[in-house]
XYZ file of C-alpha atoms in Angstrom:
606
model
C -250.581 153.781 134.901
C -253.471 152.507 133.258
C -254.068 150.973 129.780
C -254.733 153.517 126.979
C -258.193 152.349 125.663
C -258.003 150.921 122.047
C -259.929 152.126 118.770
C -263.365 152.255 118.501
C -264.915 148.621 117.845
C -261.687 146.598 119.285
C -261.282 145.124 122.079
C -258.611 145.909 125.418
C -256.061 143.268 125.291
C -257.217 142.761 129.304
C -260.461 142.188 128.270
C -261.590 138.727 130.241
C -262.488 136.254 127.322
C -265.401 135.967 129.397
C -267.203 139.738 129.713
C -268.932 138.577 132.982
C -266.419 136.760 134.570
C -263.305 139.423 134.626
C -260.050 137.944 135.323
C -259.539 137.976 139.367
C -257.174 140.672 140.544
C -253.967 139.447 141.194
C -252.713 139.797 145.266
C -248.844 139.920 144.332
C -248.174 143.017 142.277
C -244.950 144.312 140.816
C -243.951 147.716 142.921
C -243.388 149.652 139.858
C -246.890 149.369 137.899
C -246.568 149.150 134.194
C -243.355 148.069 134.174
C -243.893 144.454 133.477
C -247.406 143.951 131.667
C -249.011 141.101 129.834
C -249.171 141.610 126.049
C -249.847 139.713 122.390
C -246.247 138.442 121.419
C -244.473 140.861 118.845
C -248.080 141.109 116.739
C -247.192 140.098 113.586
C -249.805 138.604 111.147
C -248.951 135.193 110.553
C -247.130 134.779 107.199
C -246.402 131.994 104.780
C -242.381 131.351 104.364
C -240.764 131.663 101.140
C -239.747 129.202 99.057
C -236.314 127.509 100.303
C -233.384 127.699 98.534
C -232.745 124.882 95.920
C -229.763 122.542 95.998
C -228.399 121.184 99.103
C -229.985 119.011 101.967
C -231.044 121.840 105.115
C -233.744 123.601 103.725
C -236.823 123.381 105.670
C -240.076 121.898 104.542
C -243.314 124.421 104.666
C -244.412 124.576 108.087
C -247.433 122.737 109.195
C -249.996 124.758 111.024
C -249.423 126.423 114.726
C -249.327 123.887 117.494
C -248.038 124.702 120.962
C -244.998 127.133 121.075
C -244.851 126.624 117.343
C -244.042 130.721 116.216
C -247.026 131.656 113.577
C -244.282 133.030 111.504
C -241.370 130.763 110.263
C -237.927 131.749 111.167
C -236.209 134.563 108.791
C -232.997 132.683 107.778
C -231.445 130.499 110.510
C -230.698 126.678 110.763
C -232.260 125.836 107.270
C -235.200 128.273 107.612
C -235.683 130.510 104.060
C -234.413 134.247 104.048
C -236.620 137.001 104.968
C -238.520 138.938 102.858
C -236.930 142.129 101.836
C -238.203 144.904 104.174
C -239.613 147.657 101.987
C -237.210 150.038 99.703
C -235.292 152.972 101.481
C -235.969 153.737 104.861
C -232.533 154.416 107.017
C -229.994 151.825 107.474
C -230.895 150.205 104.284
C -228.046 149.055 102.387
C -227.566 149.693 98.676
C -225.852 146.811 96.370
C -222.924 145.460 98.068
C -219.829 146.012 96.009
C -217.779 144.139 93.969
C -214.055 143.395 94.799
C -212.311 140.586 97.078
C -214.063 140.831 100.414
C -216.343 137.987 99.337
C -220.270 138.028 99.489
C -221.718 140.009 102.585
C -218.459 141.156 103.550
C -217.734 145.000 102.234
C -214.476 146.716 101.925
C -215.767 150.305 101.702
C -219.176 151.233 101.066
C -220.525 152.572 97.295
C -220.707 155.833 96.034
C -223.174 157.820 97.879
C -224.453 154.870 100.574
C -222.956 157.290 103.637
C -224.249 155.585 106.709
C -227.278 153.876 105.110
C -224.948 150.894 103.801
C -224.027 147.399 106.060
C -223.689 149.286 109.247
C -224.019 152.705 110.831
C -222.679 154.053 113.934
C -224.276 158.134 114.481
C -222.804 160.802 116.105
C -224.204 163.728 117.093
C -227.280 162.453 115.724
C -230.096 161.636 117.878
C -231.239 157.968 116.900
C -234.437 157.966 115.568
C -235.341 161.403 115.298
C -235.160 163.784 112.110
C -234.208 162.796 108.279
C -232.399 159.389 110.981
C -235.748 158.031 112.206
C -237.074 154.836 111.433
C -240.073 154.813 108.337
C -243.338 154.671 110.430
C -244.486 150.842 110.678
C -247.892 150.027 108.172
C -250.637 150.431 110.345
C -249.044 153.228 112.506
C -249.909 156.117 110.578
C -253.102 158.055 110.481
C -255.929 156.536 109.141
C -253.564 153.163 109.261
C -255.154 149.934 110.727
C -253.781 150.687 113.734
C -255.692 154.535 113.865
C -259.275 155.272 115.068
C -261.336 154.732 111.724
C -258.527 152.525 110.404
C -259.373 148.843 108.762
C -258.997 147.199 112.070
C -256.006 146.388 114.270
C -252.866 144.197 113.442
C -252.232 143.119 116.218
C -255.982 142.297 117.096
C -256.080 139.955 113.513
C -252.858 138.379 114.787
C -254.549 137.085 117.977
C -257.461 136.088 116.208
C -255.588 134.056 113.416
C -253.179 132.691 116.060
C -256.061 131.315 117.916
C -258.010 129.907 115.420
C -254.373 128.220 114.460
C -253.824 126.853 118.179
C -257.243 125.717 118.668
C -256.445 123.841 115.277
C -253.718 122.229 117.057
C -254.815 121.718 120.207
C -257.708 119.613 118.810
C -255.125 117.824 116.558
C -252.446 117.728 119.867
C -255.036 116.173 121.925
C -255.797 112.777 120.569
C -251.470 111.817 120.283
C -250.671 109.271 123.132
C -247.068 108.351 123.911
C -245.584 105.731 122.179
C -244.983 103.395 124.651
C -242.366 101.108 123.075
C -239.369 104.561 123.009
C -237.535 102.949 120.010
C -234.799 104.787 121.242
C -231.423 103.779 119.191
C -228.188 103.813 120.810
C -224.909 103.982 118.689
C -222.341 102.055 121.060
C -218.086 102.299 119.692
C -217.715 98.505 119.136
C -214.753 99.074 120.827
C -214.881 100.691 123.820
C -219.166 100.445 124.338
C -219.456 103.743 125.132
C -218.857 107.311 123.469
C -216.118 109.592 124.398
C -216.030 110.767 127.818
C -216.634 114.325 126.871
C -215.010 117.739 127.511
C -214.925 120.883 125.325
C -212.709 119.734 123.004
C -213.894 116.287 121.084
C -211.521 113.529 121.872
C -211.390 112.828 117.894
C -212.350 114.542 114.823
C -213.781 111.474 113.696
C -217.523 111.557 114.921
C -220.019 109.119 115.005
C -223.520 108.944 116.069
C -224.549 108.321 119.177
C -228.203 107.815 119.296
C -231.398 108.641 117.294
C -234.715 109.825 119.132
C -237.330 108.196 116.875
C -240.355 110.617 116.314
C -243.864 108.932 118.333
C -246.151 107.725 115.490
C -248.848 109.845 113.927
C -251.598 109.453 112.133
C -251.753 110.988 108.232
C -252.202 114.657 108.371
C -251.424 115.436 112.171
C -249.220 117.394 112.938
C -247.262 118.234 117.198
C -245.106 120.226 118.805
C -242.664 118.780 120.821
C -240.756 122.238 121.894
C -237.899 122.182 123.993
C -233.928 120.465 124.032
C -231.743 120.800 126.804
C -227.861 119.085 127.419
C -225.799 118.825 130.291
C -222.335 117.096 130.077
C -224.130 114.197 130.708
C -228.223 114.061 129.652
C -229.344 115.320 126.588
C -233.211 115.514 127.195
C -235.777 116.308 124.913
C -239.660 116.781 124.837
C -241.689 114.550 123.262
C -245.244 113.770 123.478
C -246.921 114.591 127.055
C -243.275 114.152 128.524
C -239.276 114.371 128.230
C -237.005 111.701 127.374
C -233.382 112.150 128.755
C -230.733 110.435 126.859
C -227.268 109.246 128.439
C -224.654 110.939 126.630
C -222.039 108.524 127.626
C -223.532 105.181 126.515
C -226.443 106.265 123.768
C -229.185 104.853 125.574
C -232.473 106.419 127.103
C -231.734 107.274 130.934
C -235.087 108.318 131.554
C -238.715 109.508 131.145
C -240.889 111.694 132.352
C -244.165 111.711 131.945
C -246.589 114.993 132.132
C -250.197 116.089 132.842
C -250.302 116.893 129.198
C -248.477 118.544 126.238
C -245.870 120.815 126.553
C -246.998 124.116 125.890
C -243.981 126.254 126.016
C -239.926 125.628 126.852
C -237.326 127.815 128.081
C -233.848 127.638 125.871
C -232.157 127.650 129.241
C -230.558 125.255 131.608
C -229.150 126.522 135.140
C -225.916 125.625 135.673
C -227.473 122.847 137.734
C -229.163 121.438 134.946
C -232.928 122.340 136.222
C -234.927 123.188 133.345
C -238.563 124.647 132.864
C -241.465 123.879 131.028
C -245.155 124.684 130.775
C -247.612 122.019 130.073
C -251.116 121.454 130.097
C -253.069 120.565 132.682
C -254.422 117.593 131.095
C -254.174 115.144 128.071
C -257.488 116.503 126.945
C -257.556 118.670 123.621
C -259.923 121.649 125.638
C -257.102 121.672 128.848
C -255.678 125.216 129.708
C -251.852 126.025 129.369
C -251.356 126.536 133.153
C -249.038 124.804 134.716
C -245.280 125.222 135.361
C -243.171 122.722 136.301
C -239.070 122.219 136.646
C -237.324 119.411 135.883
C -233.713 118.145 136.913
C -232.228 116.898 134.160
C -229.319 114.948 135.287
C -231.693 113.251 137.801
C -234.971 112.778 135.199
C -236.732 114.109 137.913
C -239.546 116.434 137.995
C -239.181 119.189 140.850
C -241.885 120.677 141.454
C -245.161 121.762 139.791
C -247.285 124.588 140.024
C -250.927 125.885 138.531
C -249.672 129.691 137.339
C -252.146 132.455 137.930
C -254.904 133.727 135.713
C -256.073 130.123 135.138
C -259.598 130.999 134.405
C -257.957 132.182 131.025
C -256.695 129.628 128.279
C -253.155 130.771 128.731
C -252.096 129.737 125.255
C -251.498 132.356 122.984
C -248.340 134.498 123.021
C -246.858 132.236 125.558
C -243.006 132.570 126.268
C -240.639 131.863 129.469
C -236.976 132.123 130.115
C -234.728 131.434 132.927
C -232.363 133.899 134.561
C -230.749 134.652 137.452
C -232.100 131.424 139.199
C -235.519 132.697 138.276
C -238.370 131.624 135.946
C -240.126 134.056 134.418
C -243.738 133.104 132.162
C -245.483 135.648 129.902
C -248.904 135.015 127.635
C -251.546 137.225 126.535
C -253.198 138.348 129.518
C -250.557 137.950 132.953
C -246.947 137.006 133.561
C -245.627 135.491 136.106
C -241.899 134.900 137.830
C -240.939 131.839 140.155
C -237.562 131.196 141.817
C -236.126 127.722 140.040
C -236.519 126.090 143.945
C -240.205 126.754 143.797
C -242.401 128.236 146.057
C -245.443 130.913 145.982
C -244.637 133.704 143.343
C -241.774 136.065 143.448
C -244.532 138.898 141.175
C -247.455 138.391 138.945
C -249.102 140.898 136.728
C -252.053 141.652 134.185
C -252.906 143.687 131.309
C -254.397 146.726 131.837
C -251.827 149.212 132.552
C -250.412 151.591 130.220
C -246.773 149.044 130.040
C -247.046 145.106 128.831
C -244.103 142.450 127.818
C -243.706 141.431 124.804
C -241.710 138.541 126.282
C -238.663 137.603 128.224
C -235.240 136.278 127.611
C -232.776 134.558 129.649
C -229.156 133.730 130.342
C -226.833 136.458 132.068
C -229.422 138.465 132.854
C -233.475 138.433 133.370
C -234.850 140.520 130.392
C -237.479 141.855 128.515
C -239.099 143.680 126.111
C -241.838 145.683 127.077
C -244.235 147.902 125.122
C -246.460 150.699 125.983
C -248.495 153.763 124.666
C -251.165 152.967 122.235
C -251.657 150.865 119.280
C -251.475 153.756 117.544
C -248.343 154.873 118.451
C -246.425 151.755 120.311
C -243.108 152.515 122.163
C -240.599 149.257 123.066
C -238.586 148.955 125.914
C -235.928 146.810 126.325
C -235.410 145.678 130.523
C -233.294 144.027 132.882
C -235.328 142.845 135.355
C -234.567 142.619 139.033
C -235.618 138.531 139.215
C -237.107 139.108 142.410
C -239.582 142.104 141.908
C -239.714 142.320 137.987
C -239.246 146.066 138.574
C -236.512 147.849 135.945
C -233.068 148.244 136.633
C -231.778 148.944 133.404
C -233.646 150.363 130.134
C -233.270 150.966 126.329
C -235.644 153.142 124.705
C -236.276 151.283 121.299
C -236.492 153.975 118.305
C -239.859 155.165 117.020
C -240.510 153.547 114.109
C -238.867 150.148 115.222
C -242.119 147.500 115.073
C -240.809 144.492 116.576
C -237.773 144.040 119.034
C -235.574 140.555 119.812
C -233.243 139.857 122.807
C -230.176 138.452 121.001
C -227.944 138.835 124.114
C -228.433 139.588 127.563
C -224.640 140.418 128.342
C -223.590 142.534 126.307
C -227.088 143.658 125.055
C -227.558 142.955 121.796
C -230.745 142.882 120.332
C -232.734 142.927 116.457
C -235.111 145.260 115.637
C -237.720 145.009 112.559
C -238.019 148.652 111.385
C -241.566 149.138 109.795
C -241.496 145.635 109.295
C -242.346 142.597 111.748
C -239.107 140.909 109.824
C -235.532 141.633 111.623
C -233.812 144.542 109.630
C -231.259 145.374 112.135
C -229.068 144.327 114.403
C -228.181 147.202 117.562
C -225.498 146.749 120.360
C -226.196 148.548 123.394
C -223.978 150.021 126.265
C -224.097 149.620 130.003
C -224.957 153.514 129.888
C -228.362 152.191 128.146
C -227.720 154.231 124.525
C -226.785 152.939 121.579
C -223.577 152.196 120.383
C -224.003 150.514 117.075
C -226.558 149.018 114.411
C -225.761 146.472 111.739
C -228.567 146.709 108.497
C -229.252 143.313 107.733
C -229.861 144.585 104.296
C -231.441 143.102 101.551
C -231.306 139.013 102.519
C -227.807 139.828 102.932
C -227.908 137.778 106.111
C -229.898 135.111 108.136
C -230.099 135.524 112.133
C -232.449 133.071 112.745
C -235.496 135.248 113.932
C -239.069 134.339 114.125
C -241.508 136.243 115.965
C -240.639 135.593 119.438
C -238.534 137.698 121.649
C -236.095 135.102 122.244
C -235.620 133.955 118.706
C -232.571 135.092 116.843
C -230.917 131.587 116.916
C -227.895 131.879 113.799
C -226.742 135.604 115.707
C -223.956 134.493 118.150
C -221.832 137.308 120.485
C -218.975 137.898 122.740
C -217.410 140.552 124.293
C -215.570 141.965 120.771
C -217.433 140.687 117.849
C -221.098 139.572 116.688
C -221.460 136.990 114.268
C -223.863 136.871 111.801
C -224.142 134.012 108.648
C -224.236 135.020 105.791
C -227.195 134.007 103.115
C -226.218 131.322 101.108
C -225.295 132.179 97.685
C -223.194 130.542 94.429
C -219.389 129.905 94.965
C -216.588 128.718 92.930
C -218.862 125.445 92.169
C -222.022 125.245 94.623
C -223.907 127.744 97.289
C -221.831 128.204 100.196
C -222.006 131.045 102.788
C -219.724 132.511 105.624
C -219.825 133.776 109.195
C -218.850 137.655 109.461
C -217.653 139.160 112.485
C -218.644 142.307 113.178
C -216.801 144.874 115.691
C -219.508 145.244 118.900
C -218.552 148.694 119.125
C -218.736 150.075 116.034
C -220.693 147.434 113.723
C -217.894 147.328 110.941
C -217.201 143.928 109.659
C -213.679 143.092 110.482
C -213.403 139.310 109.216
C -215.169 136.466 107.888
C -215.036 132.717 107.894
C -215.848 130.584 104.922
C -217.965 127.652 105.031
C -216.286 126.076 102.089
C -218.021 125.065 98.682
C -221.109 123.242 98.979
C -221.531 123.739 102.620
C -223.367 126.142 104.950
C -222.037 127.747 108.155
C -224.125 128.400 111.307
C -222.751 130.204 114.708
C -223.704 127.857 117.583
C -221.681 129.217 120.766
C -219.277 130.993 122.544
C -216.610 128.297 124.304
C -213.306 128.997 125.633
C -212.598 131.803 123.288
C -213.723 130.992 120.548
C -216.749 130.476 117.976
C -218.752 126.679 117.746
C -219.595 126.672 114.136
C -221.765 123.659 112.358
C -221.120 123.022 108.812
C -224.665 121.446 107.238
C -224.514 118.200 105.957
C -224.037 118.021 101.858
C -225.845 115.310 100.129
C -223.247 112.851 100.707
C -221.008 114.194 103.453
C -221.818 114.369 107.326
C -222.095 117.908 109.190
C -218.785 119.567 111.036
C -218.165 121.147 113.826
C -215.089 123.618 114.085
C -214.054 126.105 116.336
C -213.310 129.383 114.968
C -210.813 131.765 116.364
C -211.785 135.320 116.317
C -207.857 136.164 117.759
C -206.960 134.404 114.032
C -208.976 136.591 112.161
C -211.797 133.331 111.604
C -209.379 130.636 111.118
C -211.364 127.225 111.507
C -209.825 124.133 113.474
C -212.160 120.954 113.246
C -213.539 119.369 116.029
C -216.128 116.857 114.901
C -216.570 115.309 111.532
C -220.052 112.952 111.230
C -219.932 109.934 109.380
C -221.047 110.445 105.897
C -223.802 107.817 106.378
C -225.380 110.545 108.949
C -225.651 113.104 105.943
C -229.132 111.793 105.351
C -230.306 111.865 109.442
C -228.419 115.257 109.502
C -231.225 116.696 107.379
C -234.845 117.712 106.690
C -235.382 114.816 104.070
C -233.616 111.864 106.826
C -235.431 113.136 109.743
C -234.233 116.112 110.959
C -235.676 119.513 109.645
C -232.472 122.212 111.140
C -234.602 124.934 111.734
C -233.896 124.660 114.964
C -230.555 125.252 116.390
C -227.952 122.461 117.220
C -226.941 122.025 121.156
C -223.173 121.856 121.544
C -222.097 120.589 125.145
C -219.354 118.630 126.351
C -217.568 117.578 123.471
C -220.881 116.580 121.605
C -223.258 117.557 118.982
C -227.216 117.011 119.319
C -229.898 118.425 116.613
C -233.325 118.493 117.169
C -236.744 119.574 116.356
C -240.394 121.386 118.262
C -242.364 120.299 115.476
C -243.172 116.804 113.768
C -245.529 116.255 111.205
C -247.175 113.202 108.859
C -248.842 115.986 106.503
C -248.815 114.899 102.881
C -247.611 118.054 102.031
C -244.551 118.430 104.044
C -241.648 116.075 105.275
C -242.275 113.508 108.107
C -239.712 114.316 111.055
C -238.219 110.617 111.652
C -236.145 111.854 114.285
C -237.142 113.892 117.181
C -232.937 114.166 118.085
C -229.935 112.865 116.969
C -226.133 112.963 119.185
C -223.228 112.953 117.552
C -219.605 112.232 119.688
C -216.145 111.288 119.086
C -215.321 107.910 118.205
């Protein structure tokens, strides 16, 4: 079907940046048109972050401006990002004041006087979701005479794109003058002992960590800023971008393994790894600061090789702006504003290709289990999300969740079972909604008033602190005042119903964060405190929470552990093999924010 055409005075989102030179028709179509269609990512106006939390090392610096992959707005909560921003008063599924009594902060034994279904979580029978007095409060902009309406103040999403490209072009000037530092710096941390780390395995071979190596950031100038966006581990690499290439760290001995130098910055990073350890990246197609976004290339990790490369379609475009890719199913799948585009991880000519202009464009994909997305279509005026699961080799449907009206932005949080987070009237997550294989709704979970931190940004693969199995998902709490200090805790929450059932305490002075699933049970990373290394312990959902530890860092890390050392946790820590490795997409020499020393940092058994 085709695109709806936008308001008066605003531009299609398939309009060719160049009116006289319209994007070339694609020759590989998807069967089932609309289904798959290039769009802006989430539109959300960029937005500055709240101030962090005081007390205690974790708390994020601002952000410095955009950069490749770098989301416009910060994370809502997650690995030392600041809470949301409450979404607006009332609305449905918004929580009241938690109450009082011994089930601890974010945990609720019964709900108050009067909350019904609008407190902590809300399963709805016999009530269609999102229709009625149940519907979701029409997003700002939406309504008539909104921005988003004919006659309205101009379009959201349009200012979005605008902003976000005056931020990128920022960067890409800035990006474009870095050079790789040629001496790596790398520093291995060998066991005086033995000379190398523990040989691995799910289980740590100690408690008592140490650190393995330290990535030093390359050297910028004052006031530059770079994204370096992607981290990747098998049991035995842990490789991570840097500067116009990856580095790939041995995990066994704490020195560099390899290096891989590309055509030009990285651009964009999918979270995944096949079980193979081939990973995916986009990068430019030169060093300049004016090259395009467009090509794709897979690297084998274990190896430090690069695969293949290829030059993705609708290159006459910048291919920069609301630029996402995921791997699933053995497939690669690459969205920005304007095309996507899906390779198998071997290589090879295109499995499908699309571009905007029919009535249907993603948002973005996700990866894992399953190849997903979310897709959105009608008209600004009156959007309508989709959540997919693609068939990897045509991009056509096989599975679909109609996203309630009302519901402005949507996040993949899991693939299998599908569990995504929805911002109702708000481009900030408010809810959390489990899904069933029938493709209707089983549960939500209100994220309330800051009650919680899932990690979300703006991208559709961004909910890093939400974690889930096949029984529970597990949120963090916000961090609030204990017995002595802030703390937090991990609540599990029943996938079928939403109820909490349990929660696990991150102890005073210390912050929990889910990591993983492994064997059963729950990788959790304590923070760092100002003079005490980070944890990791497994939690046991069968023992209602009960923690064992696995890993405890040397104190002397606590500084490297966090944003004021050299590493900034707002991005989430890779567990694998027995091991521990934080890292960080953006590094900056801004006067008015902290320097990342570090671009990663491994921790092991001794």
């Amino acid at each position: 079907m085709s695109q709806p055409p936008p308001p008066p005075g605003q531009p299609s989102r398939g309009d060719s940046p160049d009116p006289e030179k319209p994007e070339e028709t694609p020759n590989l179509e998807k069967k089932e048109p609309g289904a798959q269609q290039a769009s802006p990512s989430q539109g959300e106006t960029p937005q500055q972050p709240a101030q962090p939390p005081s007390g205690g090392f974790g708390a994020p610096p601002q952000p410095p401006a955009g950069g490749y992959g770098y989301p416009q707005q910060p994370p809502s909560g997650g690995f030392g990002a600041p809470p949301p921003q409450p979404p607006a008063a009332g609305g449905y599924g918004y929580p009241q004041q938690p109450p009082g009594g011994g089930g601890g902060y974010g945990f609720p034994q019964q709900p108050p006087q009067g909350a019904g279904y609008g407190y902590g979580y809300q399963q709805h029978p016999g009530q269609p979701y999102g229709q009625g007095p149940g519907m979701y409060p029409t997003a700002p902009g939406y309504g008539p005479g909104g921005p988003g309406a004919p006659g309205g103040s101009g379009n959201g999403k349009v200012i979005a794109i605008v902003a976000a490209a005056v931020a990128i072009v920022v960067a890409v000037v800035t990006i474009g003058i870095f050079l790789v530092n040629k001496d790596d710096g790398t520093e291995a941390r060998q066991d005086p002992k033995t000379g190398t780390n523990d040989p691995g395995g799910d289980k740590p071979a100690s408690t008592e960590g140490r650190e393995l190596f330290k990535i030093p950031s390359p050297k910028l100038s004052e006031d530059e800023t770079a994204s370096v966006t992607g981290a990747w581990a098998t049991d035995k690499i842990f490789a991570k971008s840097t500067l116009n290439g990856i580095i790939g760290m041995d995990a066994a001995s704490g020195k560099q393994a390899w290096k891989i130098s590309l055509d030009g910055q990285i651009c964009a990073a999918a979270r995944q790894s096949t079980d193979d350890g081939k990973a995916a990246v986009i990068t430019a197609e030169t060093k300049s600061s004016r090259a395009k976004c467009n090509q794709m290339a897979v690297i084998d990790l274990d190896k430090g090789k690069k695969l293949w490369q290829e030059t993705m379609p609708s290159s006459e475009s910048a291919v920069t702006l609301g630029m996402n890719m995921a791997i699933g199913k053995n497939v690669v799948a690459a969205k920005w504003i304007g095309g996507s585009v899906a390779y198998k991880m071997s290589g090879g000519t295109p499995l499908w290709k699309s571009q905007s202009g029919g009535g249907c464009e993603d948002e973005g994909f996700a990866g894992g289990e399953e190849l997903m997305a979310v897709v959105q279509c009608g008209s600004y005026g009156d959007p309508k999300l989709k959540v997919q699961k693609l068939n990897p080799k045509t991009g056509e449907a096989n599975w679909e969740f109609d996203v309630p009206k009302g519901v402005q932005t949507a996040r993949i949080v899991s693939a299998d079972p599908v569990v995504i987070a929805v911002g109702a009237g708000s481009s900030t997550a408010t809810d959390v909604m489990t899904i069933g294989d029938d493709e209707k709704l089983k549960a939500k979970i209100s994220l309330g008033d800051n009650k919680y931190e899932p990690g979300c940004s703006t991208g559709v693969e961004s909910c890093t602190s939400i974690v889930v199995d096949d029984d529970y998902v597990y949120l963090p709490s916000a961090r609030h005042q204990g017995d002595s200090a802030s703390t937090n805790e991990i609540i599990a929450f029943d996938i079928n119903s939403g109820s909490p059932k349990w929660k696990s305490d991150a102890g005073e002075k210390r912050t929990i964060v889910p990591v993983r699933m492994l064997d059963g049970k729950l990788i959790a990373y304590k923070k760092p405190t100002y003079d005490a290394g980070g944890q990791v312990v497994a939690v046991d959902p069968g023992a209602q929470g009960k923690q064992e530890l696995y890993m405890r860092h040397p104190d002397d890390s606590a500084e490297d552990e966090n944003n004021l050392g050299g590493i900034s946790l707002r991005e989430p820590p890779i567990y694998q093999n027995g091991r521990l490795f934080l890292h960080q997409t953006l590094i900056s020499k801004r006067s008015s924010t902290s320097y990342g020393k570090y671009l990663g940092i491994g921790f092991g058994a001794q």
